[in-house]
Short mmCIF file of C-alpha atoms in Angstrom, two decimals:
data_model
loop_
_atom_site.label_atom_id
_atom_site.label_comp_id
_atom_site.label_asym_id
_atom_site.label_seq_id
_atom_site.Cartn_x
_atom_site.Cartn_y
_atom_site.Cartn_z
CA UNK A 91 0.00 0.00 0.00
CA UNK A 92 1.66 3.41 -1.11
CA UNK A 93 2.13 5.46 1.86
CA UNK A 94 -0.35 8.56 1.85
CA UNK A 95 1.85 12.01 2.25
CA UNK A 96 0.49 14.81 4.67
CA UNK A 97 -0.89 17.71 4.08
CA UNK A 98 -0.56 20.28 6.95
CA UNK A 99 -3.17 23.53 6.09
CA UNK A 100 -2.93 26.53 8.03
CA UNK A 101 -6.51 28.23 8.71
CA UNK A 102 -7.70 24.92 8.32
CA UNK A 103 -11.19 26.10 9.97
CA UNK A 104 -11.84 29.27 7.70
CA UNK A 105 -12.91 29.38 4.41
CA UNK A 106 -9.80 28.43 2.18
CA UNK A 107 -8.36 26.00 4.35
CA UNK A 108 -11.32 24.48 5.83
CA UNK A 109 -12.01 23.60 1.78
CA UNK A 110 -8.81 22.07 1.03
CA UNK A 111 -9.56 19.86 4.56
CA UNK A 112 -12.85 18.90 3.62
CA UNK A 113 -11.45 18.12 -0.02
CA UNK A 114 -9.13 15.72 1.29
CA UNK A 115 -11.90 14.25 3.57
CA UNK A 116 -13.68 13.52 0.35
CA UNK A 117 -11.38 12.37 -2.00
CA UNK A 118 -9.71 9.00 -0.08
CA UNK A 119 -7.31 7.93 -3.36
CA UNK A 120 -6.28 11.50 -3.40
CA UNK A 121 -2.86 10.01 -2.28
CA UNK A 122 -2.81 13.02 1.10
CA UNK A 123 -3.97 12.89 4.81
CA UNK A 124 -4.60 16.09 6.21
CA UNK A 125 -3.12 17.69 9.27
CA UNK A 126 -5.47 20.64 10.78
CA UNK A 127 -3.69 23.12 12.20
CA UNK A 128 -5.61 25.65 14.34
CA UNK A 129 -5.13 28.11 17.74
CA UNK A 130 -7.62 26.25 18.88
CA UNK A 131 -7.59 22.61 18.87
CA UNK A 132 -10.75 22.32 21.12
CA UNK A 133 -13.10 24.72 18.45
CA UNK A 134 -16.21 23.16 17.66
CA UNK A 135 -14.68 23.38 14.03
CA UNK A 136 -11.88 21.24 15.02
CA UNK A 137 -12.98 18.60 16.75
CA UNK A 138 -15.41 18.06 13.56
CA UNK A 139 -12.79 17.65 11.13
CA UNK A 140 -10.96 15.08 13.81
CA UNK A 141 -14.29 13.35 14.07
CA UNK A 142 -14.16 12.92 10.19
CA UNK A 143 -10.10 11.41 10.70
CA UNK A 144 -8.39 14.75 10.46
CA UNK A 145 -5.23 14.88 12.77
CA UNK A 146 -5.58 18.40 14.74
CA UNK A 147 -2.54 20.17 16.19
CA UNK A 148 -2.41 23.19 17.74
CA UNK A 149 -0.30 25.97 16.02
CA UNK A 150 -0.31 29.80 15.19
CA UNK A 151 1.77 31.86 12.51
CA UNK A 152 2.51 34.12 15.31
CA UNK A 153 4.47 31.77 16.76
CA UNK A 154 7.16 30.07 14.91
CA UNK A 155 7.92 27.16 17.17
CA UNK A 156 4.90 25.75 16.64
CA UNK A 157 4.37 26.14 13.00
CA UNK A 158 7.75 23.82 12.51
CA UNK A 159 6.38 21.55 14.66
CA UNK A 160 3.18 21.31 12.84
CA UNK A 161 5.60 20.64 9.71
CA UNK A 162 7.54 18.62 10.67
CA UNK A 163 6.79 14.98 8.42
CA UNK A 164 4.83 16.66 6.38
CA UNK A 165 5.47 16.43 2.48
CA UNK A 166 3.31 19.78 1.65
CA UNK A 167 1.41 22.36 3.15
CA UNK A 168 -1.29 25.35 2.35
CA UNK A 169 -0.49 28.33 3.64
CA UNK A 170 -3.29 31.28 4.05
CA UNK A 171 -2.61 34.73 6.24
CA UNK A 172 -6.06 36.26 7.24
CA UNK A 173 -5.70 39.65 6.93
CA UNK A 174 -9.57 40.43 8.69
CA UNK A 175 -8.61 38.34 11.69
CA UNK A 176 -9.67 39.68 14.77
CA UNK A 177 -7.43 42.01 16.72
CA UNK A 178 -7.12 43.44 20.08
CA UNK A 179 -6.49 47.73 19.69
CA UNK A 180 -2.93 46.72 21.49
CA UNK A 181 -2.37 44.93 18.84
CA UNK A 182 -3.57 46.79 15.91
CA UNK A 183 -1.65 49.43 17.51
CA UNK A 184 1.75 47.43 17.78
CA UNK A 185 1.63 45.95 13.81
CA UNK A 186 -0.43 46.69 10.78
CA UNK A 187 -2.22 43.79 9.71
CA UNK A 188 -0.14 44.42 6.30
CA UNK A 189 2.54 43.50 8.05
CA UNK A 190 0.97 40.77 10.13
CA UNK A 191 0.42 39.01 6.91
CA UNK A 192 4.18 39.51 6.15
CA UNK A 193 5.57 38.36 9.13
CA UNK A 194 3.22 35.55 9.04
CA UNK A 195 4.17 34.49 5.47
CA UNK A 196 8.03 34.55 6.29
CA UNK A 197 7.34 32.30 9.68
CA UNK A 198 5.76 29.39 7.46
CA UNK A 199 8.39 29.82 5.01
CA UNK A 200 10.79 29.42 7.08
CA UNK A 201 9.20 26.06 8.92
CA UNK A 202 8.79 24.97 5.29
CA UNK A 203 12.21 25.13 4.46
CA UNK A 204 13.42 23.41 7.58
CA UNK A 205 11.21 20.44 7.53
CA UNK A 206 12.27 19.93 4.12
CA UNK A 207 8.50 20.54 2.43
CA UNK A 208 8.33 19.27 -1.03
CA UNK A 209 5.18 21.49 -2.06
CA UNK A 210 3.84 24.42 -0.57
CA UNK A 211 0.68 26.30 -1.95
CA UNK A 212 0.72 29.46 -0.82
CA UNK A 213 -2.59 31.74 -0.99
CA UNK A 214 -2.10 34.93 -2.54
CA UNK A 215 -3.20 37.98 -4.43
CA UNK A 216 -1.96 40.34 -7.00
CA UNK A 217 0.06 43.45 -6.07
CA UNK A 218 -2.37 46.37 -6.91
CA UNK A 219 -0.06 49.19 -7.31
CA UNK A 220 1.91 48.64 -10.66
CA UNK A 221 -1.77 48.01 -12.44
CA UNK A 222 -3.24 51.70 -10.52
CA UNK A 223 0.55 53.18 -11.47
CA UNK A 224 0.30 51.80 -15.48
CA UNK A 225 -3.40 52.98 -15.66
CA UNK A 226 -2.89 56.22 -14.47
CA UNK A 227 -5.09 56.33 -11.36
CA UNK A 228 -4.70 57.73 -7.74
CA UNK A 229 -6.19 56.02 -5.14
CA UNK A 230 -6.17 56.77 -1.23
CA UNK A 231 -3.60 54.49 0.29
CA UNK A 232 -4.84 52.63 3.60
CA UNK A 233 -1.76 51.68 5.94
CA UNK A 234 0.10 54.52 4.04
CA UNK A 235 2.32 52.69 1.16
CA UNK A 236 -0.88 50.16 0.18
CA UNK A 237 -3.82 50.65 -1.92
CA UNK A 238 -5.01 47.51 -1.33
CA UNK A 239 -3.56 46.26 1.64
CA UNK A 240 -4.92 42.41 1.91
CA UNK A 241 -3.70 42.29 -2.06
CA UNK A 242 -0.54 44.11 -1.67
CA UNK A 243 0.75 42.63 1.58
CA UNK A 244 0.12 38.84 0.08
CA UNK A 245 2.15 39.64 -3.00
CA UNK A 246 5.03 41.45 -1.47
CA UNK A 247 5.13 38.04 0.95
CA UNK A 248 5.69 36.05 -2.17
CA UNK A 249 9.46 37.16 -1.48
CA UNK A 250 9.49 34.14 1.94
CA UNK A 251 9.12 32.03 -0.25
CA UNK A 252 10.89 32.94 -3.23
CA UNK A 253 13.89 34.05 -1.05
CA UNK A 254 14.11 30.67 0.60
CA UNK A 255 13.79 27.70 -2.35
CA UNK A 256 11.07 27.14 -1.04
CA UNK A 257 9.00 24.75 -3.59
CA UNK A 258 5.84 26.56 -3.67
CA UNK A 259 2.89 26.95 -6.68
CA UNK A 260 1.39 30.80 -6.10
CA UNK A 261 -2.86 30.61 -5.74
CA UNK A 262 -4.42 33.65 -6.69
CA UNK A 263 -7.78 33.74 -5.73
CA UNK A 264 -10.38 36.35 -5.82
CA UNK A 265 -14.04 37.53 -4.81
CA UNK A 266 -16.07 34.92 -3.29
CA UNK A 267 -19.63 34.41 -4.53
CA UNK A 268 -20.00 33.66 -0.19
CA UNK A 269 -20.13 37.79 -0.33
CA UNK A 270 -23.79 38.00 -1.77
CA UNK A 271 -25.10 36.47 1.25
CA UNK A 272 -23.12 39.35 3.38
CA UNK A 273 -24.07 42.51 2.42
CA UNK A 274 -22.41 42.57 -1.09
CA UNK A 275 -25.85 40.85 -2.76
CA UNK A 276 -29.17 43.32 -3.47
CA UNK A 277 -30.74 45.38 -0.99
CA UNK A 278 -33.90 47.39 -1.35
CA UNK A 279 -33.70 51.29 -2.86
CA UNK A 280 -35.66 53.91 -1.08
CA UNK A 281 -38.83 52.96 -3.48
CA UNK A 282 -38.35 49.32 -2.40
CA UNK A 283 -36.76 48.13 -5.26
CA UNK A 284 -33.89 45.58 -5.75
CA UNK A 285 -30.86 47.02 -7.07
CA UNK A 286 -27.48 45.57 -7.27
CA UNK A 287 -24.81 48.39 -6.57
CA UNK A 288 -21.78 46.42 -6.74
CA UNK A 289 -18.88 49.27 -8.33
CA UNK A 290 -17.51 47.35 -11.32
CA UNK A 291 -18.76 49.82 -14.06
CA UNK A 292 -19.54 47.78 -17.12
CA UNK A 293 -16.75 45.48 -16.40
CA UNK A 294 -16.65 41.80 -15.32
CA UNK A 295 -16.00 40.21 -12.49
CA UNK A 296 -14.45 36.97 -11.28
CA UNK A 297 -15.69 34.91 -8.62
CA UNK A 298 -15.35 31.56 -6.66
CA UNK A 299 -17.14 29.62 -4.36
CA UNK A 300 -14.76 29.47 -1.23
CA UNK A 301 -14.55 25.55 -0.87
CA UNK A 302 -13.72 25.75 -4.52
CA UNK A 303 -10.25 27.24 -3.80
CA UNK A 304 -9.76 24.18 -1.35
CA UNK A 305 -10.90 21.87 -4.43
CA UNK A 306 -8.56 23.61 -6.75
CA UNK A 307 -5.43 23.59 -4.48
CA UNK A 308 -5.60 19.81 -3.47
CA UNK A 309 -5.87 19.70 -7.69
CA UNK A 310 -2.66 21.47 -7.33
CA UNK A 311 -0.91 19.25 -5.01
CA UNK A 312 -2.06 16.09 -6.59
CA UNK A 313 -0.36 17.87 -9.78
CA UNK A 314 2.66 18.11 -7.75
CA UNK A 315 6.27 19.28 -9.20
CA UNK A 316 4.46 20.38 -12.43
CA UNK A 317 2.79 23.61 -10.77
CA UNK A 318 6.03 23.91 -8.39
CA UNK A 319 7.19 27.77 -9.02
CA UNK A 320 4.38 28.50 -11.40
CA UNK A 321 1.63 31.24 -10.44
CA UNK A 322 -2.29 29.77 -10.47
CA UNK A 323 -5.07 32.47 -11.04
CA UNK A 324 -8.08 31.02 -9.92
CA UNK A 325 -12.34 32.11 -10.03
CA UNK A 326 -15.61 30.03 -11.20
CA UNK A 327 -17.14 32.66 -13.46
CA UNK A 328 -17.06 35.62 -14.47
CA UNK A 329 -19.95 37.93 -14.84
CA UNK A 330 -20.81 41.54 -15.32
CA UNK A 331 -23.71 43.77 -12.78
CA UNK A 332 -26.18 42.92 -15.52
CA UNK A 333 -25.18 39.36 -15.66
CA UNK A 334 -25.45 39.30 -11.76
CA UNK A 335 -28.87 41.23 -12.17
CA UNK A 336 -30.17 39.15 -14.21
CA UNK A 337 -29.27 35.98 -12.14
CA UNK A 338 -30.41 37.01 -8.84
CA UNK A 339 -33.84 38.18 -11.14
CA UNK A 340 -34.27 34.77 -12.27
CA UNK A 341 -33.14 33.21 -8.33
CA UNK A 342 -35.43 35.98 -6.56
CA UNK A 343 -38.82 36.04 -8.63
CA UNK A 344 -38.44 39.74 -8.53
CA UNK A 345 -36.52 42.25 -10.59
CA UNK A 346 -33.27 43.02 -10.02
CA UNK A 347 -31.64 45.99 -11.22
CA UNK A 348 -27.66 46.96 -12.08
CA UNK A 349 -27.01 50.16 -10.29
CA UNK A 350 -23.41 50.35 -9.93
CA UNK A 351 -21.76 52.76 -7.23
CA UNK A 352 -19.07 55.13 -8.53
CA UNK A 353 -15.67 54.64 -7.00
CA UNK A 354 -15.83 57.71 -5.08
CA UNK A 355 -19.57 56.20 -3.44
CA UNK A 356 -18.53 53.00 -2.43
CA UNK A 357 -15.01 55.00 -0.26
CA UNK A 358 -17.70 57.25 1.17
CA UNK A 359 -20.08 54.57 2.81
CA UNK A 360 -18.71 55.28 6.01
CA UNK A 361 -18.13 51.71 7.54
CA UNK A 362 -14.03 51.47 8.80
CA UNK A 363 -13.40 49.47 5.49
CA UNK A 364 -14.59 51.29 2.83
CA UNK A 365 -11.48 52.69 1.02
CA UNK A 366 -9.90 49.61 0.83
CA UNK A 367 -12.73 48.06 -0.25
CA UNK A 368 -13.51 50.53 -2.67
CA UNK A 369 -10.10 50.47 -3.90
CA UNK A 370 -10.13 46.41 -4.58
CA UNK A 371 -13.51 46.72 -6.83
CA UNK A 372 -11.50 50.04 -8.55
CA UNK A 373 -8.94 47.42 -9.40
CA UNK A 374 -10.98 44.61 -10.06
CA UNK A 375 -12.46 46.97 -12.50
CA UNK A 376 -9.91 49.07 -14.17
CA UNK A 377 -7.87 46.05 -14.22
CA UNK A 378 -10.78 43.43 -15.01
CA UNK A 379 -9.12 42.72 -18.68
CA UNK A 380 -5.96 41.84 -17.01
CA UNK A 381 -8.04 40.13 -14.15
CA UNK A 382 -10.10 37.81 -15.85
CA UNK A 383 -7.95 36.96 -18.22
CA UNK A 384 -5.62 35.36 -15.86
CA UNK A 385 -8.68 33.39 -14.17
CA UNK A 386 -8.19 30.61 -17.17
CA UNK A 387 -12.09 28.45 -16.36
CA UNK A 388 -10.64 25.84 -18.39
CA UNK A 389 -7.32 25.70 -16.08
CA UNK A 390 -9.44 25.57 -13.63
CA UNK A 391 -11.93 23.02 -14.07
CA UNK A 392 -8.96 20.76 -15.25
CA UNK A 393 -7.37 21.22 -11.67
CA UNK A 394 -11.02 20.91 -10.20
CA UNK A 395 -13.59 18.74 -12.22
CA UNK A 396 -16.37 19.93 -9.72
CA UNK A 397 -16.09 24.03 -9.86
CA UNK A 398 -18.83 25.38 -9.24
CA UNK A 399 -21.07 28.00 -11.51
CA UNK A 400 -22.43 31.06 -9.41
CA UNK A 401 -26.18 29.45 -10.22
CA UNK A 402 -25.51 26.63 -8.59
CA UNK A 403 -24.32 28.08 -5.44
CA UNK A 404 -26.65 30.76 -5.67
CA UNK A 405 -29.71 28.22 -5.89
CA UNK A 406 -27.76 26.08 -2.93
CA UNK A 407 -27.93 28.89 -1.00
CA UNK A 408 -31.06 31.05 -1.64
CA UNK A 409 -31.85 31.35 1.94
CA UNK A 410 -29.56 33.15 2.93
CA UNK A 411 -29.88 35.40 -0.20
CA UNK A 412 -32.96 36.65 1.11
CA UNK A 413 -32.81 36.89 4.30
CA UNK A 414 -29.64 39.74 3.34
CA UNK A 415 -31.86 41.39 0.82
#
């Protein structure tokens, strides 16, 4: 019997991670266990996947120690930085979380190169700033050199593993279709109508199901030294705000209408995230020829047979459509 290599996934119970685990799960001849690892091994989250034959182990980016421990027998790992993770004001106040993510990135890089990893996949994003800088457009710049800090930050960390050898396949990823059911879907106008105001102009935009970035990394790893060093640019469709219109119209029973913020809008909605999020959909935008064309759907499904169209999910999860309308 060939012996199975391990996988060790960092945020193993969030969204990217917790896909890649559940992949695994799935797939037995995938030729990978999985090893979960998590700050807290007790989570409700955790002992799930352990209940389903996951080994758990108790690790944070934050502290090095135990991320080489985690790695250590391992023959590959995922590794995802979470730039929205929740922070104490003494903390905020005593690191960015630009440079959280950085710090983070180098930490697994370097427990990858001293246990020897053959393949890492690490989760990334494009660097914003050269496409803003070639296209000619100013944008406020959160965390003062960024203009999209969860982007920039990722790409800038490519350099850990670069630097090091380390044997790793870049995954771009992008929106998640998961956003609809958060405050990103329609809402009501003034005259209670449904109106989709997402700010992407007239342009498309790419999108993935969260679990499918799991599905399409374990594709990756079972790929193995052929996506070593190359850069993977992932989504499940790609649609414009009448496309999206018209499928939430046809999901809804109720007319749903393309009203698209301006850039300037969507920075002035006044939550503590709106320039950076305005920002992103300014690049995904401006930049959406660039952007979508790197999202190859045919790569894609060819790495992961079972990607998912946004009508799928969208009919999966119609519940919870509404209920954020």
């Amino acid at each position: 019997m060939t012996e199975q290599k391990i996988i060790a996934v960092v945020g193993a119970t969030g969204a990217q991670g917790g896909g890649l685990v559940r992949a695994v799960l799935d797939t037995p001849d995938s030729g990978f266990t999985v090893r979960v690892l998590t700050r807290d091994d007790g989570s409700p989250q955790a002992r799930a996947l352990a209940e389903r034959g996951a080994e758990v182990v108790r690790a944070d980016l934050d502290d090095e120690a135990s991320v080489h421990r985690a790695f250590a027998g391992a023959y590959g790992a995922y590794v995802v930085t979470n730039f929205w993770a929740p922070l104490t004001p003494a903390q905020e106040a005593a690191r960015n979380r630009a440079q959280m993510e950085i710090d983070q990135a180098h930490a697994a890089a370097r427990a990858a190169k001293a246990n020897g990893l053959r393949h890492v996949v690490w989760s990334t994003l494009e660097d914003t700033r050269p496409y803003f800088a070639h296209l000619g457009r100013t944008v406020p710049t959160p965390l003062g050199a960024y203009a999209v800090p969860h982007f920039d930050a990722k790409a800038e960390a490519n350099t850990a593993f670069t630097g090091l050898g380390v044997p790793t396949t870049f995954l771009q990823s992008t929106f998640y279709y998961e956003a609809f059911a958060q405050g990103q879907g329609p809402h009501r106008d003034a005259d209670g109508q449904l109106v989709l105001t997402t700010p992407m102009a007239a342009n498309p935009l790419a999108m993935i199901a969260a679990d499918d970035i799991g599905r399409t990394a374990l594709g990756v790893l079972r790929r193995g030294v052929e996506f070593v060093g190359r850069t993977v640019s992932i989504a499940g469709e790609h649609a414009t705000g009448d496309e999206l219109a018209a499928k939430f119209t046809k999901l809804l029973g109720e007319q749903v209408t393309y009203r698209p913020q301006t850039y300037e809008q969507a920075r002035a909605a006044g939550h503590p995230i709106a320039v950076e999020v305005a920002n992103m959909f300014e690049f995904y935008s401006e930049a959406s020829a660039y952007f979508t064309g790197a999202r190859d759907l045919d790569l894609v499904r060819r790495l992961n047979p079972s990607l998912e169209p946004l009508d799928g999910w969208l009919a999966r999860h119609r519940a919870a459509i509404v209920a954020a309308v």
